[in-house]
PDB file of C-alpha atoms in Angstrom:
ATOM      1  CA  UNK A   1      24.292 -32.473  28.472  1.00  0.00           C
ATOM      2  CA  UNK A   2      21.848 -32.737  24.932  1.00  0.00           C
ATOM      3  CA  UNK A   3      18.658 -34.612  25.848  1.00  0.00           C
ATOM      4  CA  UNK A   4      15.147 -35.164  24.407  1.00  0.00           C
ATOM      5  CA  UNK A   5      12.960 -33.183  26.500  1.00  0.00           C
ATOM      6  CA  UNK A   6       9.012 -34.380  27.141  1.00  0.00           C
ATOM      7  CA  UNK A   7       5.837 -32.746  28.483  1.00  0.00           C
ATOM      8  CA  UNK A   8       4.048 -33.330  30.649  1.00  0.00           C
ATOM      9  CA  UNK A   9       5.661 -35.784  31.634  1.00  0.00           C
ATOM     10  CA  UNK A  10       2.331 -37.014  33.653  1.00  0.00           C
ATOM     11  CA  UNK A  11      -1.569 -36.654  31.895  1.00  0.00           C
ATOM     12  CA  UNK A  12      -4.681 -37.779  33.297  1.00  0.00           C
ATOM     13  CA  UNK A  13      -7.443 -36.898  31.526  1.00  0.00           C
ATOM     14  CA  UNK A  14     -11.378 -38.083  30.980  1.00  0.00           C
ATOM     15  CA  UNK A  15     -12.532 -39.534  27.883  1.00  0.00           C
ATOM     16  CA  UNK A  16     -12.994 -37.677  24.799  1.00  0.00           C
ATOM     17  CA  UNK A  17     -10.523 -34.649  26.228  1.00  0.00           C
ATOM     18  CA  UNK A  18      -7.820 -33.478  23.761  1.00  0.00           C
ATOM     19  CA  UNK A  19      -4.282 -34.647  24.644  1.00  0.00           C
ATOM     20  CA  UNK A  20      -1.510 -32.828  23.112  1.00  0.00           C
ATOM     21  CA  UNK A  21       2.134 -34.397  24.329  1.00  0.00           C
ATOM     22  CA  UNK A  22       5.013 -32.055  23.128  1.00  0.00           C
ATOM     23  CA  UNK A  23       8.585 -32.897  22.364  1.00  0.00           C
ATOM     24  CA  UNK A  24      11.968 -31.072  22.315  1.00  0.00           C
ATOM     25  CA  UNK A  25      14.923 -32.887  19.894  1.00  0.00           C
ATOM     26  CA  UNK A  26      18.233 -32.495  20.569  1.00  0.00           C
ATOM     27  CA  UNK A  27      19.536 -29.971  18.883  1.00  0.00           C
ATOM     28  CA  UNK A  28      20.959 -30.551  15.093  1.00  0.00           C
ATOM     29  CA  UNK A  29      19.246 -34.130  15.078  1.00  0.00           C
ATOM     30  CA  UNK A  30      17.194 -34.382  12.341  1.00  0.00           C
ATOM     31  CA  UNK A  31      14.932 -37.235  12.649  1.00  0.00           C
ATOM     32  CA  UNK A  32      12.194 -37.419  15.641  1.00  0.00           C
ATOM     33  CA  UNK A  33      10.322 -40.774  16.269  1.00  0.00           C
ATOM     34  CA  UNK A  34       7.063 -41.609  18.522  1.00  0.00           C
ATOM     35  CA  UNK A  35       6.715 -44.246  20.097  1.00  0.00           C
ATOM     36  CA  UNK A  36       3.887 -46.133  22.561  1.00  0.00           C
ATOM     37  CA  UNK A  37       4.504 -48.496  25.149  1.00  0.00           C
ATOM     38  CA  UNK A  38       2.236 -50.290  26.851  1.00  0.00           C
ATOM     39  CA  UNK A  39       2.197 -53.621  29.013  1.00  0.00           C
ATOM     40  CA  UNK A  40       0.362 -55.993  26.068  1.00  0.00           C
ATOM     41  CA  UNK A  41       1.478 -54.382  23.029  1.00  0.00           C
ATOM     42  CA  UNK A  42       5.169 -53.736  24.300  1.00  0.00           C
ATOM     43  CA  UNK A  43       7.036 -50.760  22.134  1.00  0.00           C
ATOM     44  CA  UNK A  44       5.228 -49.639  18.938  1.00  0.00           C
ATOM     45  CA  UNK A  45       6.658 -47.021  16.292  1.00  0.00           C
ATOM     46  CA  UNK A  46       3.718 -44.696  16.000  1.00  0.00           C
ATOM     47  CA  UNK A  47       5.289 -42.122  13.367  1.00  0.00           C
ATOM     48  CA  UNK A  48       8.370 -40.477  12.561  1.00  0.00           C
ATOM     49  CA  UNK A  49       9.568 -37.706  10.546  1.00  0.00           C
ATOM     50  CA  UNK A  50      12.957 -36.428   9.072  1.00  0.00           C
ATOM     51  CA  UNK A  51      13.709 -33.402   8.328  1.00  0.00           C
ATOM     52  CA  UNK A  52      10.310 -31.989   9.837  1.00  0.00           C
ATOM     53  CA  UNK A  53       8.453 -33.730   7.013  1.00  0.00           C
ATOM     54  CA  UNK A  54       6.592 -36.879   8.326  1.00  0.00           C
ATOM     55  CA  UNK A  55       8.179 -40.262   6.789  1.00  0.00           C
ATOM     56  CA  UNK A  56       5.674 -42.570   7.699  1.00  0.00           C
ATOM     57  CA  UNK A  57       2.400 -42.736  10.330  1.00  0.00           C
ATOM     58  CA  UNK A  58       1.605 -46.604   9.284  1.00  0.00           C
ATOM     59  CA  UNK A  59       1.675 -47.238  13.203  1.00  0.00           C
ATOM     60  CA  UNK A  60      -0.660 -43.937  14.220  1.00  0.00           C
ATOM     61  CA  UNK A  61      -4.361 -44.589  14.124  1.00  0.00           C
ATOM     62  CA  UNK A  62      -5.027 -42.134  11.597  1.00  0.00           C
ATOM     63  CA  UNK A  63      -9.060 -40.742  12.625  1.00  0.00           C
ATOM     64  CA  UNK A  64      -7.959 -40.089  16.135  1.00  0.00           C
ATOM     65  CA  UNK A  65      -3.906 -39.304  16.227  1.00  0.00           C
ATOM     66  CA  UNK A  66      -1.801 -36.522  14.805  1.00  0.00           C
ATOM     67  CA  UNK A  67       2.029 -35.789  14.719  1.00  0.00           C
ATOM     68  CA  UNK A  68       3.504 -32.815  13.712  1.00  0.00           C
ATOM     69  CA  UNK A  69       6.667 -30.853  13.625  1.00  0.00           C
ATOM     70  CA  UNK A  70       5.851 -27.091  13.566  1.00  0.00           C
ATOM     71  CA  UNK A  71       9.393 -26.130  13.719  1.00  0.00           C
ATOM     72  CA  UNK A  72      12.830 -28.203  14.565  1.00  0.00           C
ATOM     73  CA  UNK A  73      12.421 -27.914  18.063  1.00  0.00           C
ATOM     74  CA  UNK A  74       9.337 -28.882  18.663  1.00  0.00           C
ATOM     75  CA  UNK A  75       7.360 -32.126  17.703  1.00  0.00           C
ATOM     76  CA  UNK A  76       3.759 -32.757  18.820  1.00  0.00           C
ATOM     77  CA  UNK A  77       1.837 -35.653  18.877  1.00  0.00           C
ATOM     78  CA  UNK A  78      -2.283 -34.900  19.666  1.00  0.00           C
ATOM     79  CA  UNK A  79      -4.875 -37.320  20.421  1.00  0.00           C
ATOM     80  CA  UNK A  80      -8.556 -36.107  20.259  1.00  0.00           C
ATOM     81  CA  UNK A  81     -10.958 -37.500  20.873  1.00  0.00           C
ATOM     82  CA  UNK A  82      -8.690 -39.766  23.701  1.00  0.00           C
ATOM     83  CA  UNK A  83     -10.170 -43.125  24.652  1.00  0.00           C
ATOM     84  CA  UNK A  84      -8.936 -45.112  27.787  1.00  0.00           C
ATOM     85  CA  UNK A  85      -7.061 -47.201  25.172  1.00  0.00           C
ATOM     86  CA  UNK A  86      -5.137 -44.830  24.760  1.00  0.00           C
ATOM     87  CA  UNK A  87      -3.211 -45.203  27.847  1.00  0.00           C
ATOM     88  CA  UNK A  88       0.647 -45.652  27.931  1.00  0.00           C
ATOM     89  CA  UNK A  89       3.733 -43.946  27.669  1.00  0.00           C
ATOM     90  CA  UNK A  90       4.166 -42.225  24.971  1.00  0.00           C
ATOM     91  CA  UNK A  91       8.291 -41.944  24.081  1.00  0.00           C
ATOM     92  CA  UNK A  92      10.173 -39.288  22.201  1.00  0.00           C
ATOM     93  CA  UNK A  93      12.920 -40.025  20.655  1.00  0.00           C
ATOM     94  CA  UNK A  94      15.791 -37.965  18.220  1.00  0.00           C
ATOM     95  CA  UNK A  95      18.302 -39.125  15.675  1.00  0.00           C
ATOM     96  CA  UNK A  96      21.361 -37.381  14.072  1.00  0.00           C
ATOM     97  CA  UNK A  97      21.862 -37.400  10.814  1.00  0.00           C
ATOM     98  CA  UNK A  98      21.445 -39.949   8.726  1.00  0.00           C
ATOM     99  CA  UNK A  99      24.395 -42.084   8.077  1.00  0.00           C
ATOM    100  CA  UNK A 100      25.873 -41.333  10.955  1.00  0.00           C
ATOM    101  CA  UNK A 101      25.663 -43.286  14.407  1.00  0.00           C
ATOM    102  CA  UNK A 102      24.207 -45.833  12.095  1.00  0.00           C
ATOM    103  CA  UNK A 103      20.401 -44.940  13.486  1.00  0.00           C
ATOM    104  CA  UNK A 104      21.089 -44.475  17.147  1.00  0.00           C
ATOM    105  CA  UNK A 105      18.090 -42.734  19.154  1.00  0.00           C
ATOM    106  CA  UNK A 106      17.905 -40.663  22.165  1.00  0.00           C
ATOM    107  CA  UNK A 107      15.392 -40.998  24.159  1.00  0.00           C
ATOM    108  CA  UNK A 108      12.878 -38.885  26.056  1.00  0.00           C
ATOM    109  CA  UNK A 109      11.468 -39.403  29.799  1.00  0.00           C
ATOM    110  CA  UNK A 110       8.187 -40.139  28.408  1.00  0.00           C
ATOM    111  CA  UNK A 111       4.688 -38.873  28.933  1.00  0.00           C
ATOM    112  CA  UNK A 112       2.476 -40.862  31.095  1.00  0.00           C
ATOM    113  CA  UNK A 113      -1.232 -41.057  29.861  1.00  0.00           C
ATOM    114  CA  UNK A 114      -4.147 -41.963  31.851  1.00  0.00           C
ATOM    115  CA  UNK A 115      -7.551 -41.338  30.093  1.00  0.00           C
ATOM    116  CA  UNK A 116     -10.141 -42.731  32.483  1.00  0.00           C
TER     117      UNK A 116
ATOM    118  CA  UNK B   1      12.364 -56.833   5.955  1.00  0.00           C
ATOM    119  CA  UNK B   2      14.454 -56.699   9.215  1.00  0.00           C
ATOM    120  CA  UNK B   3      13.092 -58.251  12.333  1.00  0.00           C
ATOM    121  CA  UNK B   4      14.213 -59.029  15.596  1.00  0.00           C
ATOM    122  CA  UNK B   5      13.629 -62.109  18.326  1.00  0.00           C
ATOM    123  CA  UNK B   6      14.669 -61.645  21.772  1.00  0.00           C
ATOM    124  CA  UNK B   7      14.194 -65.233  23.344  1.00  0.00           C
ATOM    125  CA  UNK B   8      12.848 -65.355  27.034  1.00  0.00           C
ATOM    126  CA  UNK B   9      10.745 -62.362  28.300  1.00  0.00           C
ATOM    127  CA  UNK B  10      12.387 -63.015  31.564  1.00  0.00           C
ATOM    128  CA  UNK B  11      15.465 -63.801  32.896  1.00  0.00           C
ATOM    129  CA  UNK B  12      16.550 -64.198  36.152  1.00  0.00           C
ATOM    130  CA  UNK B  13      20.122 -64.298  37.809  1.00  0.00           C
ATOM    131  CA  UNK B  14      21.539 -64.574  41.405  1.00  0.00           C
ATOM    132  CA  UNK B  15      23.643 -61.561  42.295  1.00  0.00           C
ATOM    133  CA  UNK B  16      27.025 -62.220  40.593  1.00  0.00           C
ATOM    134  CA  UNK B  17      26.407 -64.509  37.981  1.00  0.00           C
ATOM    135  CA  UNK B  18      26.739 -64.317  34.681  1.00  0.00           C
ATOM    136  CA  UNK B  19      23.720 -62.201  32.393  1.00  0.00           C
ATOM    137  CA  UNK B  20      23.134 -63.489  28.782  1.00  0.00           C
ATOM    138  CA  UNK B  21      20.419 -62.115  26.972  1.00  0.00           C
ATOM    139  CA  UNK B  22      19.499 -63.785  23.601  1.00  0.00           C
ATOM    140  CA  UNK B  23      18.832 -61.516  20.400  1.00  0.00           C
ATOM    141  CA  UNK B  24      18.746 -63.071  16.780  1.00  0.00           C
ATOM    142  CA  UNK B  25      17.510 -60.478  14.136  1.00  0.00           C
ATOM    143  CA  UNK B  26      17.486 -61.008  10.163  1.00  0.00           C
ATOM    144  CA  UNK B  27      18.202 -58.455   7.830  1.00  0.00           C
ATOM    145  CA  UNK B  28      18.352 -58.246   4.205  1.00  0.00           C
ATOM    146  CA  UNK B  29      21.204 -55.472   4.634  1.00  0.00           C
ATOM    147  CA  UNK B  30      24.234 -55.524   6.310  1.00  0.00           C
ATOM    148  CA  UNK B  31      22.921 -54.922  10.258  1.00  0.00           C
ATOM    149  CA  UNK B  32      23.628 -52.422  12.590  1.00  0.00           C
ATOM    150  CA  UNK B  33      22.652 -53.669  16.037  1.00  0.00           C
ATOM    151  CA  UNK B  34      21.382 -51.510  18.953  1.00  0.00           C
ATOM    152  CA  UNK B  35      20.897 -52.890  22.590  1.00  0.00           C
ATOM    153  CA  UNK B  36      19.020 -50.117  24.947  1.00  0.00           C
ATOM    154  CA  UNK B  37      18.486 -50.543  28.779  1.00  0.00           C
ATOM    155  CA  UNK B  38      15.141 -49.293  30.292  1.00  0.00           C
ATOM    156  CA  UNK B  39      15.321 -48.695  33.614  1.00  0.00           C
ATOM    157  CA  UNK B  40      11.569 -48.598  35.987  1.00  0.00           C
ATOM    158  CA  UNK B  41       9.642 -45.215  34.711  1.00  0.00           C
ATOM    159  CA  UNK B  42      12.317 -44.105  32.412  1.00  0.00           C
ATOM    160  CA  UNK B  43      12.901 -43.767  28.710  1.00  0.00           C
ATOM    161  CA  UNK B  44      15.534 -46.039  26.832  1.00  0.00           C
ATOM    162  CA  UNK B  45      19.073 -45.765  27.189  1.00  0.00           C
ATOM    163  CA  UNK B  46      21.752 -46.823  24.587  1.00  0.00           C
ATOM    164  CA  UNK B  47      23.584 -49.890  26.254  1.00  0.00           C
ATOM    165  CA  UNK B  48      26.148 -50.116  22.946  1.00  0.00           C
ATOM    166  CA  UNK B  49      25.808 -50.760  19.588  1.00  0.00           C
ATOM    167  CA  UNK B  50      27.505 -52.166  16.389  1.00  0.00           C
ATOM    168  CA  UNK B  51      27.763 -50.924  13.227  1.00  0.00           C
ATOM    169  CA  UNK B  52      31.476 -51.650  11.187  1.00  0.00           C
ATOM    170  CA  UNK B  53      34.288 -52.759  12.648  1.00  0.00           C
ATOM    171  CA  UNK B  54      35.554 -55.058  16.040  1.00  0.00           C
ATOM    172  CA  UNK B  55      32.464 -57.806  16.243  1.00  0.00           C
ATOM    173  CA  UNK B  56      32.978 -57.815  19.938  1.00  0.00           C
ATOM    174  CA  UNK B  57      31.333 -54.240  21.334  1.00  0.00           C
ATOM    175  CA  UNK B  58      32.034 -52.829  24.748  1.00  0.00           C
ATOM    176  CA  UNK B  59      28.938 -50.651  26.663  1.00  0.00           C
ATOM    177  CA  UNK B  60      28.147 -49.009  29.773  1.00  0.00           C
ATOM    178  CA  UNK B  61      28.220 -50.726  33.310  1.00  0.00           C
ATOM    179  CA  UNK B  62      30.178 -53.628  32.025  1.00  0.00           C
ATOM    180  CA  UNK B  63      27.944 -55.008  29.395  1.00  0.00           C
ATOM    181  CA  UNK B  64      29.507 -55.921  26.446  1.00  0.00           C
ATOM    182  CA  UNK B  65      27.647 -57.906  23.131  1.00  0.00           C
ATOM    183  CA  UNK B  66      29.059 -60.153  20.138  1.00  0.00           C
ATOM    184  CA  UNK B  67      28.049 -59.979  16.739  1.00  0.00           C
ATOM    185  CA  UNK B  68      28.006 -63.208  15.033  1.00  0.00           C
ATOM    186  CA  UNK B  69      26.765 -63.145  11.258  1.00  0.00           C
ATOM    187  CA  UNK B  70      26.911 -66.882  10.878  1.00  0.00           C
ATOM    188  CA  UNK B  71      24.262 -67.481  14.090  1.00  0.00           C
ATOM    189  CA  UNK B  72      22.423 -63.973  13.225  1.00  0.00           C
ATOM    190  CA  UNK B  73      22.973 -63.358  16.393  1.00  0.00           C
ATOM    191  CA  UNK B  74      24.037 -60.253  19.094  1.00  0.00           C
ATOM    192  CA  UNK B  75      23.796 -61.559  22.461  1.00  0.00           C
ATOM    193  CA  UNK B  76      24.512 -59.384  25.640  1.00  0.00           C
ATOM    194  CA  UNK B  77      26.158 -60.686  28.516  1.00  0.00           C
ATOM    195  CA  UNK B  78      27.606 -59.172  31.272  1.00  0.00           C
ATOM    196  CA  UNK B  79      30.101 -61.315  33.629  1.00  0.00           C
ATOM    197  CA  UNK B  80      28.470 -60.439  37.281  1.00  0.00           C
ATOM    198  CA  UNK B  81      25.204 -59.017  37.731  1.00  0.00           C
ATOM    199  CA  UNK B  82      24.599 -56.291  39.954  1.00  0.00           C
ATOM    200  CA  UNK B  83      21.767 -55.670  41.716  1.00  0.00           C
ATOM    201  CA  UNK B  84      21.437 -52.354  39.622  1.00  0.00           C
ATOM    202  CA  UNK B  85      21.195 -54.281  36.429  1.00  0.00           C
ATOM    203  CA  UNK B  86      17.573 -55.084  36.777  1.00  0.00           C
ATOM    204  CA  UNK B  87      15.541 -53.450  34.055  1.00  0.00           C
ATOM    205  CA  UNK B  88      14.606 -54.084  30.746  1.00  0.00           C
ATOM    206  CA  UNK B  89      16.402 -54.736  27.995  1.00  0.00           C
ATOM    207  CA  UNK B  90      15.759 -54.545  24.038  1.00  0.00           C
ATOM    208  CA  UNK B  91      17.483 -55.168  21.173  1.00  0.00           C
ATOM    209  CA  UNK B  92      16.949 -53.479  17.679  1.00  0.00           C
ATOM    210  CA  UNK B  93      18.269 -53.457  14.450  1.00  0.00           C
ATOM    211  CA  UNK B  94      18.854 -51.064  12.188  1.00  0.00           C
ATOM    212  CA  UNK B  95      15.808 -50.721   9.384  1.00  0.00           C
ATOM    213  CA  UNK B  96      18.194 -50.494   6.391  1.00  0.00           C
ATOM    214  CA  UNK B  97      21.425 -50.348   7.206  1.00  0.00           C
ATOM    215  CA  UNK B  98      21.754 -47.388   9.593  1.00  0.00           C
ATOM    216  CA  UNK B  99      20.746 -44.495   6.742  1.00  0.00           C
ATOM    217  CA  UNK B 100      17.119 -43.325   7.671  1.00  0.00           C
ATOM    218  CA  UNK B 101      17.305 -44.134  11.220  1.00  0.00           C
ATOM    219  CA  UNK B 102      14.818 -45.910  12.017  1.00  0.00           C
ATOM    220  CA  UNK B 103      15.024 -48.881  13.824  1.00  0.00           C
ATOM    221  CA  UNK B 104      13.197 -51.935  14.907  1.00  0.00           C
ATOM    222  CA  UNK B 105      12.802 -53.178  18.248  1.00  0.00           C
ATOM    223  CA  UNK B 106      12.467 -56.644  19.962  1.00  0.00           C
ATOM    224  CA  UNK B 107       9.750 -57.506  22.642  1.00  0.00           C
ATOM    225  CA  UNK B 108      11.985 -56.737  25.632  1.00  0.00           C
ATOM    226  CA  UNK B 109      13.523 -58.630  28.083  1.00  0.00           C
ATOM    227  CA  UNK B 110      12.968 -58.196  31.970  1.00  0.00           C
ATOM    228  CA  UNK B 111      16.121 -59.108  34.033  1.00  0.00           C
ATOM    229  CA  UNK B 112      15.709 -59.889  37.481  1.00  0.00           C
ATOM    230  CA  UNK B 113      18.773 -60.227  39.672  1.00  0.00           C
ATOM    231  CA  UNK B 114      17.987 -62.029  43.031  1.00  0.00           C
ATOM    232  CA  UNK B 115      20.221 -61.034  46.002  1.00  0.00           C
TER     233      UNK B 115
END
């Protein structure tokens, strides 16, 4: 059973820690999406990337959030310094190929932030 | 650019009844229409979708959504709740047509189904 895989899944931290929230794609998608979801702002597209290269961050605040994909398996997403603003759940999610499922995404679990 | 409305944040329903949840979207492409599920401290769950094809789509646990290009409209209805069907729901559209993925989501609605 292929599913996006998140961890931790749970993060409380203090302010100005690094957070560093790792996710797993399905296997032979090729597009990865981050997402934040909070009560107020509802679901916001933070950044996504296909292929491993990053397609657009627009949605990421740029001086204090980072998203990567060091390999296909793996995408990161790193906040430093974190600010209790910051808290949420932060959602994985994996495509397949373009043109195909006509942009379906899987989603992760989630990570749940706390930065107090 | 494509955008989506979901009308009512909240939507209540007795046990049994019938579920309709609104979603109007406007796209500059032909659409491809998503409706998720989010169930308490979970991630999102494909209800259906629509992309070509039968305007009438079939989902999971009885759902089922109409695509109606005339009203811009794909609303989800379901014809009993069950007291599992309280969650959230959001609908999306496809950002251009279903070829870079990406996808754009309304503000959710919560359905509450009273026993």
């Amino acid at each position: 059973d292929a599913r996006v895989t998140q961890t931790p899944r749970h993060k409380v931290t203090e302010m100005g820690q690094e957070v560093t929230m790792r996710c797993q794609p399905i296997l032979g998608h090729n597009t990865v999406f981050w997402y934040r979801q909070t009560m107020m702002q509802g679901l916001e597209l933070l950044a996504y990337f296909r292929n491993r290269a990053p397609l657009d961050d627009s949605g990421m605040p740029k001086d204090r959030f980072s998203a990567e994909m060091p390999d296909a398996t793996l995408a990161t997403l790193k906040i430093q310094p974190s600010e209790p603003r910051d808290s949420a759940v932060y959602f994985c999610a994996s495509g397949p190929l373009h043109g195909s499922g006509g942009g379906e995404q899987f989603f992760g679990p989630g990570t749940r932030l706390t930065v107090l | 650019a494509q955008s989506v409305t979901q009308l009512g944040s909240h939507v209540s329903v007795s046990e049994g009844a019938l579920v309709l949840l609104r979603c109007n979207y406007s796209s500059s492409v032909p659409p491809y229409l998503f409706w998720y599920v989010q169930y308490p401290n979970q991630g999102l769950q494909l209800l259906l979708k629509y992309t070509t094809g039968a305007t009438l789509v079939k989902g999971i646990n009885g759902f089922e959504a109409e695509f109606k290009k005339s009203e811009t409209s794909f609303h989800l209805t379901k014809p009993s709740a069950h007291m599992s069907d309280a969650a959230e729901y959001f609908c999306a559209v496809s950002d251009d047509g279903g070829s870079q993925g990406n996808l754009i989501f309304g503000k959710g609605t919560k359905l509450s189904v009273k026993p």
